[in-house]
Coordinates of C-alpha atoms and ligand atoms in Angstrom, one line a residue:
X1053 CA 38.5 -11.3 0.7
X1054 CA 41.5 -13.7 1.2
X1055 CA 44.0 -13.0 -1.4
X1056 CA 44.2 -17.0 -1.7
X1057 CA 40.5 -17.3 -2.7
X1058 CA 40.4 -18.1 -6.1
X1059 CA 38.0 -16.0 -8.7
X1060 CA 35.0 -18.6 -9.6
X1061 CA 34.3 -16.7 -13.2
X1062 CA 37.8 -14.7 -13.8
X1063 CA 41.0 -16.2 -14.3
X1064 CA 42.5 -14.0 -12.1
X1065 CA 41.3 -10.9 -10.4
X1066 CA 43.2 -8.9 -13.3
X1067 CA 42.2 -6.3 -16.0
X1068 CA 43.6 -9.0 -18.5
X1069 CA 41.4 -11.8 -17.2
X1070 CA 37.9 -9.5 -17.2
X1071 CA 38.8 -8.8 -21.2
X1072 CA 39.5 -12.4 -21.9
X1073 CA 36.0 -12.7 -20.2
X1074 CA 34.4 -10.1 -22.2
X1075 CA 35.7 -11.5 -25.3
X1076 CA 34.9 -14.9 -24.5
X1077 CA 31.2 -13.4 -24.7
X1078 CA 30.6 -14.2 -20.9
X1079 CA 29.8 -10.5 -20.2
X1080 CA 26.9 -9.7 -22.3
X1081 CA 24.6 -7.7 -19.9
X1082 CA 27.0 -5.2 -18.5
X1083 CA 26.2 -2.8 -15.6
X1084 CA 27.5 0.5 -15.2
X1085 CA 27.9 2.7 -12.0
X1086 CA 28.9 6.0 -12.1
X1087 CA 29.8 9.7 -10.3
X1088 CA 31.6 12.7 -10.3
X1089 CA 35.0 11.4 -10.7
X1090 CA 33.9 10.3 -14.4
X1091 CA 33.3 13.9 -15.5
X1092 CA 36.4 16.1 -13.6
X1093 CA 38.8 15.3 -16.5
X1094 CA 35.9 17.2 -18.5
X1095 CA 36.1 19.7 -16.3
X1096 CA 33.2 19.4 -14.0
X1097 CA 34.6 19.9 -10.5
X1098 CA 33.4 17.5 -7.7
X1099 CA 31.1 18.8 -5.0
X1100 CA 33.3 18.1 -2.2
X1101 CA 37.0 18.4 -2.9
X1102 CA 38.2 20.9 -0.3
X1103 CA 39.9 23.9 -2.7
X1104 CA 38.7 22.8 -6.1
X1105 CA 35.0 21.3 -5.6
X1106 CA 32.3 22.9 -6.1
X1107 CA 30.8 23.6 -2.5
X1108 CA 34.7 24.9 -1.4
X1109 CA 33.5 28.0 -4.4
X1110 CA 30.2 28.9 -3.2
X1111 CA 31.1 31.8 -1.3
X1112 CA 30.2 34.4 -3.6
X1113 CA 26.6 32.9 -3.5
X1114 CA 26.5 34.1 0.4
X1115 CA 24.9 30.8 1.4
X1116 CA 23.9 30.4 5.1
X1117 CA 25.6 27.1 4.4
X1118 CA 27.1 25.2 1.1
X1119 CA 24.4 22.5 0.5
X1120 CA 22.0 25.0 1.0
X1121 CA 22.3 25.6 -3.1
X1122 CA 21.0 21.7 -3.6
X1123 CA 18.5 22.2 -0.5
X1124 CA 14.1 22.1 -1.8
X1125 CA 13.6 24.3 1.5
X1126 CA 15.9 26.8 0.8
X1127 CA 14.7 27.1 -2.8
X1128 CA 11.9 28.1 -1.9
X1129 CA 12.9 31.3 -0.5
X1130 CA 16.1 31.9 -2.0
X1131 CA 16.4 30.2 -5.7
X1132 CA 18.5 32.4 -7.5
X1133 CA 21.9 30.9 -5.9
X1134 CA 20.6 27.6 -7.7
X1135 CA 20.3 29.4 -10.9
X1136 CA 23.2 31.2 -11.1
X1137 CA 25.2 27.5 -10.1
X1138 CA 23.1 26.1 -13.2
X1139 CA 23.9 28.4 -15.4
X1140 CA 27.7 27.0 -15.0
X1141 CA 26.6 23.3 -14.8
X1142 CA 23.8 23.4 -17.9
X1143 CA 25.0 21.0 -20.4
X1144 CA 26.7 22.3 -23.4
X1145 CA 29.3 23.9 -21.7
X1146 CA 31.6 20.5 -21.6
X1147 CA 32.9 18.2 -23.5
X1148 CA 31.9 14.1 -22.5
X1149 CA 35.6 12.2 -21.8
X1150 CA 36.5 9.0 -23.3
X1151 CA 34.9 7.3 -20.2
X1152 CA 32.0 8.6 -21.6
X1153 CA 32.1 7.3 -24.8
X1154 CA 33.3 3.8 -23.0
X1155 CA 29.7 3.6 -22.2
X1156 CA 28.3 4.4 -25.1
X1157 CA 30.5 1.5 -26.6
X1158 CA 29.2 -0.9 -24.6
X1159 CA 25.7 0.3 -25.5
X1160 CA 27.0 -0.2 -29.5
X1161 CA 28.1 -3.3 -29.3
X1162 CA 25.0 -4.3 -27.4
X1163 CA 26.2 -5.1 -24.0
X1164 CA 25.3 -2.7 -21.9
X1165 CA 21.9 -3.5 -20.0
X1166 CA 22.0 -0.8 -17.4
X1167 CA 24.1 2.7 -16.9
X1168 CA 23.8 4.1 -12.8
X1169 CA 25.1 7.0 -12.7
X1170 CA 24.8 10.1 -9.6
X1171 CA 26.1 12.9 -12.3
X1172 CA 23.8 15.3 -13.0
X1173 CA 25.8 16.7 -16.3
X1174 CA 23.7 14.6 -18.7
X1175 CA 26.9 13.5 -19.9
X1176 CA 26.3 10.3 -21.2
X1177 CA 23.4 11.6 -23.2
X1178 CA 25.5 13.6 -24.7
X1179 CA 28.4 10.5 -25.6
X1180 CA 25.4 8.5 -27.3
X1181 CA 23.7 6.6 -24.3
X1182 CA 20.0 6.3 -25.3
X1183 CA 18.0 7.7 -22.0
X1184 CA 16.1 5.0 -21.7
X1185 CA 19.8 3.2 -21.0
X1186 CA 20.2 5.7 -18.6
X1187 CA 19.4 5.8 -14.7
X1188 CA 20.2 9.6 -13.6
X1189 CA 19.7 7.9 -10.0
X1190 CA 20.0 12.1 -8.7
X1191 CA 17.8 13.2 -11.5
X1192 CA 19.4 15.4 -14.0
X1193 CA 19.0 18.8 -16.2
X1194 CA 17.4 16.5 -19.0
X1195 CA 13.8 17.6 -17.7
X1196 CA 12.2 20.3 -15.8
X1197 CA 9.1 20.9 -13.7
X1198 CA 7.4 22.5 -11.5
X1199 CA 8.4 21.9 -7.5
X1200 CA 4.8 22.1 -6.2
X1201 CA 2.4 20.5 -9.0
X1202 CA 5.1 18.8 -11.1
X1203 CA 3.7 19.8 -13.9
X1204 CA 6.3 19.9 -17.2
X1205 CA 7.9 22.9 -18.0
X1206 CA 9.1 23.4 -21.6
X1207 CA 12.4 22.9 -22.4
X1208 CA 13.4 26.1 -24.8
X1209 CA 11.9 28.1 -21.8
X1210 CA 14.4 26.7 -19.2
X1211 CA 17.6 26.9 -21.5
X1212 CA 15.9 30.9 -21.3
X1213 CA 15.5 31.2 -18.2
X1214 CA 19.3 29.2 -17.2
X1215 CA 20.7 31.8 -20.2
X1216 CA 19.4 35.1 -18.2
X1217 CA 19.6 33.2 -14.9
X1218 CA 16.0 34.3 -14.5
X1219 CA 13.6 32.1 -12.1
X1220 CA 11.1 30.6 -13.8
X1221 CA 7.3 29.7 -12.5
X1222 CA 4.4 27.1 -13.4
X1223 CA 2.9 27.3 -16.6
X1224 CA -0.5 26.7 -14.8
X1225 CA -2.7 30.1 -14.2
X1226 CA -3.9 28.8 -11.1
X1227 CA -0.6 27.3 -9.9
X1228 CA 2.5 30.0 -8.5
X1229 CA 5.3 27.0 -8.0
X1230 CA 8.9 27.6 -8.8
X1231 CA 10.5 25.4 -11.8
X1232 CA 13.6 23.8 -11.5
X1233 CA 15.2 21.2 -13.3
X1234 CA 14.7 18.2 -12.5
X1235 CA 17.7 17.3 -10.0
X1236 CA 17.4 15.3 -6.7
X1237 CA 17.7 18.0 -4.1
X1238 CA 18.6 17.1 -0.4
X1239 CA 15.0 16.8 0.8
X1240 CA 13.5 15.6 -2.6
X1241 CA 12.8 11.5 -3.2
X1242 CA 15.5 9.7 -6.0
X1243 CA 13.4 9.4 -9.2
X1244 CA 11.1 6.3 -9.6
X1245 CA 13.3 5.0 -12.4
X1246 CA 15.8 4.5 -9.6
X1247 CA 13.7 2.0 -7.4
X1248 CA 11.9 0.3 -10.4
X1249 CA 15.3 -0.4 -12.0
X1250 CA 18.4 -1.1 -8.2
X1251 CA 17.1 -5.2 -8.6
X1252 CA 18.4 -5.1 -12.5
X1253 CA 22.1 -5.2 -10.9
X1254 CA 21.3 -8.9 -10.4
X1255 CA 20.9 -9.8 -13.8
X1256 CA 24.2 -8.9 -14.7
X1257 CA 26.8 -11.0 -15.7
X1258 CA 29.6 -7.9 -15.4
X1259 CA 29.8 -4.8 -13.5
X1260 CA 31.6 -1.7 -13.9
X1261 CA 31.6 1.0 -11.0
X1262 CA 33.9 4.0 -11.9
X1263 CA 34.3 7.6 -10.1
X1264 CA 32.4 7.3 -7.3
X1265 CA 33.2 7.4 -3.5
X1266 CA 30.3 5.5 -3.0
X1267 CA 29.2 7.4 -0.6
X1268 CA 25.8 8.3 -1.1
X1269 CA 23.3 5.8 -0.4
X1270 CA 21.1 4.2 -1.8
X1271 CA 23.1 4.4 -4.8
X1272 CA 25.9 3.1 -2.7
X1273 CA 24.3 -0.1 -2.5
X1274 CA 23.8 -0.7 -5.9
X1275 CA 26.9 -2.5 -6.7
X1276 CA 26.2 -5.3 -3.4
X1277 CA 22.6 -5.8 -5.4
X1278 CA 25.1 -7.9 -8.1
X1279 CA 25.0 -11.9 -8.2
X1280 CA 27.6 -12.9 -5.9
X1281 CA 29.6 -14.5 -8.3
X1282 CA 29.2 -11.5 -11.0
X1283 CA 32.8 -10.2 -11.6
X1284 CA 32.8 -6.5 -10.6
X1285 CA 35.5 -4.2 -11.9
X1286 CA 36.4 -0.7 -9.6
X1287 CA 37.6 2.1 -12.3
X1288 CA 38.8 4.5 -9.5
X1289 CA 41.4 6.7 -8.4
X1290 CA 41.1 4.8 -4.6
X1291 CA 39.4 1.6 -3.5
X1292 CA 35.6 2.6 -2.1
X1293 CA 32.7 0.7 -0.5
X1294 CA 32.5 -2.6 0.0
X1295 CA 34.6 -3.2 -3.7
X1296 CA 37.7 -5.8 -3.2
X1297 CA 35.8 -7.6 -1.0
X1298 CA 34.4 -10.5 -3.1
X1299 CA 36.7 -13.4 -5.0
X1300 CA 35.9 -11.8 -8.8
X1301 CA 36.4 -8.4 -7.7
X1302 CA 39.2 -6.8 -9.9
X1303 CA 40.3 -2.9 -8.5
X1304 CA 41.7 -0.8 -10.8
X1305 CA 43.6 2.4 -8.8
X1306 CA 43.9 4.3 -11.8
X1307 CA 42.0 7.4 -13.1
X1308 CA 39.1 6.7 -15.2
X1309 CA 40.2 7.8 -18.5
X1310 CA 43.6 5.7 -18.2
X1311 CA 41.3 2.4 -16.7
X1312 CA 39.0 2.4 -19.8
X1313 CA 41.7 3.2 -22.6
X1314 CA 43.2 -0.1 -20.7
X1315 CA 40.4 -2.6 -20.8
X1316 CA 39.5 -1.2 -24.3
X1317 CA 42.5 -1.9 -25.8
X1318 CA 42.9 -5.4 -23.3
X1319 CA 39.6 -5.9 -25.6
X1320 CA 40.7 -5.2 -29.1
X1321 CA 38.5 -2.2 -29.1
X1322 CA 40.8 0.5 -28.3
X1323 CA 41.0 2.3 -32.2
X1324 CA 36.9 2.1 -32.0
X1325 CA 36.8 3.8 -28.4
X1326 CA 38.8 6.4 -29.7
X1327 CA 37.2 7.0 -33.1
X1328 CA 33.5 6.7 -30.9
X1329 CA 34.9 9.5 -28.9
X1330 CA 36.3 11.7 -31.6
X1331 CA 33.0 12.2 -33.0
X1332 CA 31.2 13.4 -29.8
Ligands
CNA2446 P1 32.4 12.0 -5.0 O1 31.9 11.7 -3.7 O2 32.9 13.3 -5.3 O3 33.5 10.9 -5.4 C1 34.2 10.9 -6.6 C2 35.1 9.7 -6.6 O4 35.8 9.7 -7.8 C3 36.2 9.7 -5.5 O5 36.4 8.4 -5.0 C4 37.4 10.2 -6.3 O6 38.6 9.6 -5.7 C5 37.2 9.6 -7.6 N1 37.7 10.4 -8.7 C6 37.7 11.7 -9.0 N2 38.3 12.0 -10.2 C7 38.6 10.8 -10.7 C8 39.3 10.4 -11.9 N3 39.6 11.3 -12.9 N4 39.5 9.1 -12.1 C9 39.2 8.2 -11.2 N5 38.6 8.5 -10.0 C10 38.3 9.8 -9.8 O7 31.3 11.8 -6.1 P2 30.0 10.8 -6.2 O8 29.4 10.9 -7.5 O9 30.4 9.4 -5.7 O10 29.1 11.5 -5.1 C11 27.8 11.5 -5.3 C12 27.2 12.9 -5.5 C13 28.1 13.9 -6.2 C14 26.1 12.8 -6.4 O11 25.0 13.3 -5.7 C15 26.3 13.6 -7.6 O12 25.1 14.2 -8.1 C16 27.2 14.7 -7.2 N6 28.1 15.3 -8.3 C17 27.8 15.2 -9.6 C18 28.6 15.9 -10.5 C19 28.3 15.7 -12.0 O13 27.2 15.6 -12.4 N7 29.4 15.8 -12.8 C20 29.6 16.7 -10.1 C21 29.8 16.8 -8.7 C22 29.1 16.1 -7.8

C-alpha cells in the first residue's frame, strides 16, 4: 500500500493508534492467527529452521525423508518414528509464553471471537483459552482416534501409550486401525472446525496474526478473509503474506513476546497480562 494512503479506522498505522482503538471499544470481536513462532520462546522448536527445527533433528529416526514423520502413508507402515517425536511434543512438557496468555486475555475481557492457530502444542489450552475458542486449524494432541474407523480412543490410554512410546490400535474387536492423535498429517483433510469457522474472519472488527510465515495454505488465507477495512496487526519477527498491504495494516517486526508486552501495556493492561501469565 502507498505509504501516503491514510488508515480509514486507525489514526495511524502504529501500535499506539490500534490501543487507542482497542480502548476506544472499536475492537470488540478480535481475531487471532497463530504458528510456530508463538511457542519457540517456550521452547518448541519450529519444523523448518535449518539447524535448530525440528525436521533438521530427525536423523536419528532414519526417515527415508523428514516429512515422512507427519506423512498418513508412511504411518501406516512405519509409526513408531511418529511416536517417539510425540513423546517430545505431548503437552505437559512446556510452559505457554506470555503470548499465550495475551490470548487468553482477550478471551477474559470478552473480546476475543476467534483464535486460528497451526500449532499443534495445545498451548493455548493450556494459557486458559476455552476449546470451543480455539480453531487447531492442523488438528492437535487434544484428541485421538483411530486412522481407519475414527472411532475415539480414550485419553488416559494415549498419555500410556505416548509414556512407553508404545503404538496403540482401535478399541473395536472387529477393527485393526492404528491410533494417533488427532494431528493433520500431510495427506489427511484440516478438521471441519476449520471450514465451518475461515468466513468468521469477516466479522471482525480487529485482527491479530503472530508467528507465522504464512505459509501454509489454506490457513494462509485466513487473514485476506478480514473486512477490508478491519485493522490487522502483524506480531512477527519479519513481514509475511500479503500483511502491509492494506491502509489499516500496522506491522510489528518484533518477536512475539516483546509485540504483546507492548500493546498490553499501550492498553493499560500490561500488570494484568503479567499476573494472567504468572498463574499458568
Ligand atoms: P513457520 O513456517 O515455522 O513460521 C514461523 C514464523 O514465526 C516465521 O515467520 C518466523 O520468522 C516467526 N517467528 C519465529 N519465532 C518467533 C518469535 N519468537 N517471535 C516472532 N516471530 C517468530 O510456522 P507456521 O506455523 O507458520 O507453519 C505452519 C506449520 C508449522 C503448521 O503446520 C504447524 O503445525 C507447524 N508447527 C507447529 C508447532 C507447534 O505446535 N508449536 C511447531 C512447529 C511447527
Amino acid at each position: 500500500v502507498d505509504e501516503k494512503t491514510p488508515p480509514q479506522k486507525l489514526k495511524s498505522r502504529t501500535l499506539e493508534a490500534v490501543a487507542d482503538y482497542i480502548k476506544d471499544g472499536r475492537a470488540r470481536r478480535i481475531v487471532v492467527m497463530t504458528g510456530a513462532g508463538i511457542s519457540t520462546s517456550a521452547g518448541i522448536p519450529d519444523f523448518r529452521s535449518p539447524d535448530t527445527g525440528l525436521y533438521a533433528n530427525l536423523a536419528r529416526l532414519n526417515l527415508p525423508y523428514a516429512e515422512a514423520v507427519f506423512d498418513i502413508g508412511y504411518f501406516r507402515d512405519n509409526p513408531l518414528p511418529f511416536y517417539t517425536l510425540a513423546q517430545e511434543l505431548y503437552p505437559g512438557n512446556y510452559r505457554p509464553t506470555i503470548t499465550h496468555s495475551f490470548i487468553n486475555l482477550l478471551h477474559q475481557k470478552g473480546l476475543l471471537l476467534k483464535l486460528f492457530t497451526q500449532n499443534i502444542d495445545c498451548l493455548e489450552r493450556e494459557a486458559g483459552v476455552p476449546g470451543d475458542k480455539i480453531v487447531e486449524a492442523h488438528g492437535s494432541f487434544a484428541r485421538q482416534s483411530c486412522i481407519e474407523c475414527k472411532v475415539p480412543y480414550p485419553e488416559d490410554l494415549m498419555k500410556k501409550a505416548i509414556k512407553e512410546k508404545s503404538v496403540p490400535k482401535c478399541t473395536r474387536d472387529t477393527c485393526d486401525g492404528l491410533v494417533k492423535p488427532e494431528i493433520v498429517f500431510f495427506g489427511e483433510q484440516l478438521p471441519a472446525d476449520f471450514f465451518e469457522n475461515r468466513s468468521l474472519p469477516g466479522d471482525a472488527d480487529l485482527c491479530i496474526v503472530m508467528g507465522t510465515s504464512l505459509s501454509v495454505q489454506p490457513f494462509a488465507s485466513l487473514p485476506m478473509m478480514c473486512g477490508d477495512g478491519t485493522p490487522r496487526v502483524l506480531i512477527n519477527s519479519e513481514q509475511v503474506g500479503e500483511m502491509g498491504s492494506r491502509a489499516d495494516d500496522v506491522l510489528l517486526l518484533q518477536d512475539c513476546d516483546t509485540g504483546v508486552r507492548k500493546l498490553a501495556e499501550a492498553c493499560g493492561w500490561l500488570e494484568d497480562l503479567e499476573e494472567l501469565w504468572e498463574q499458568t
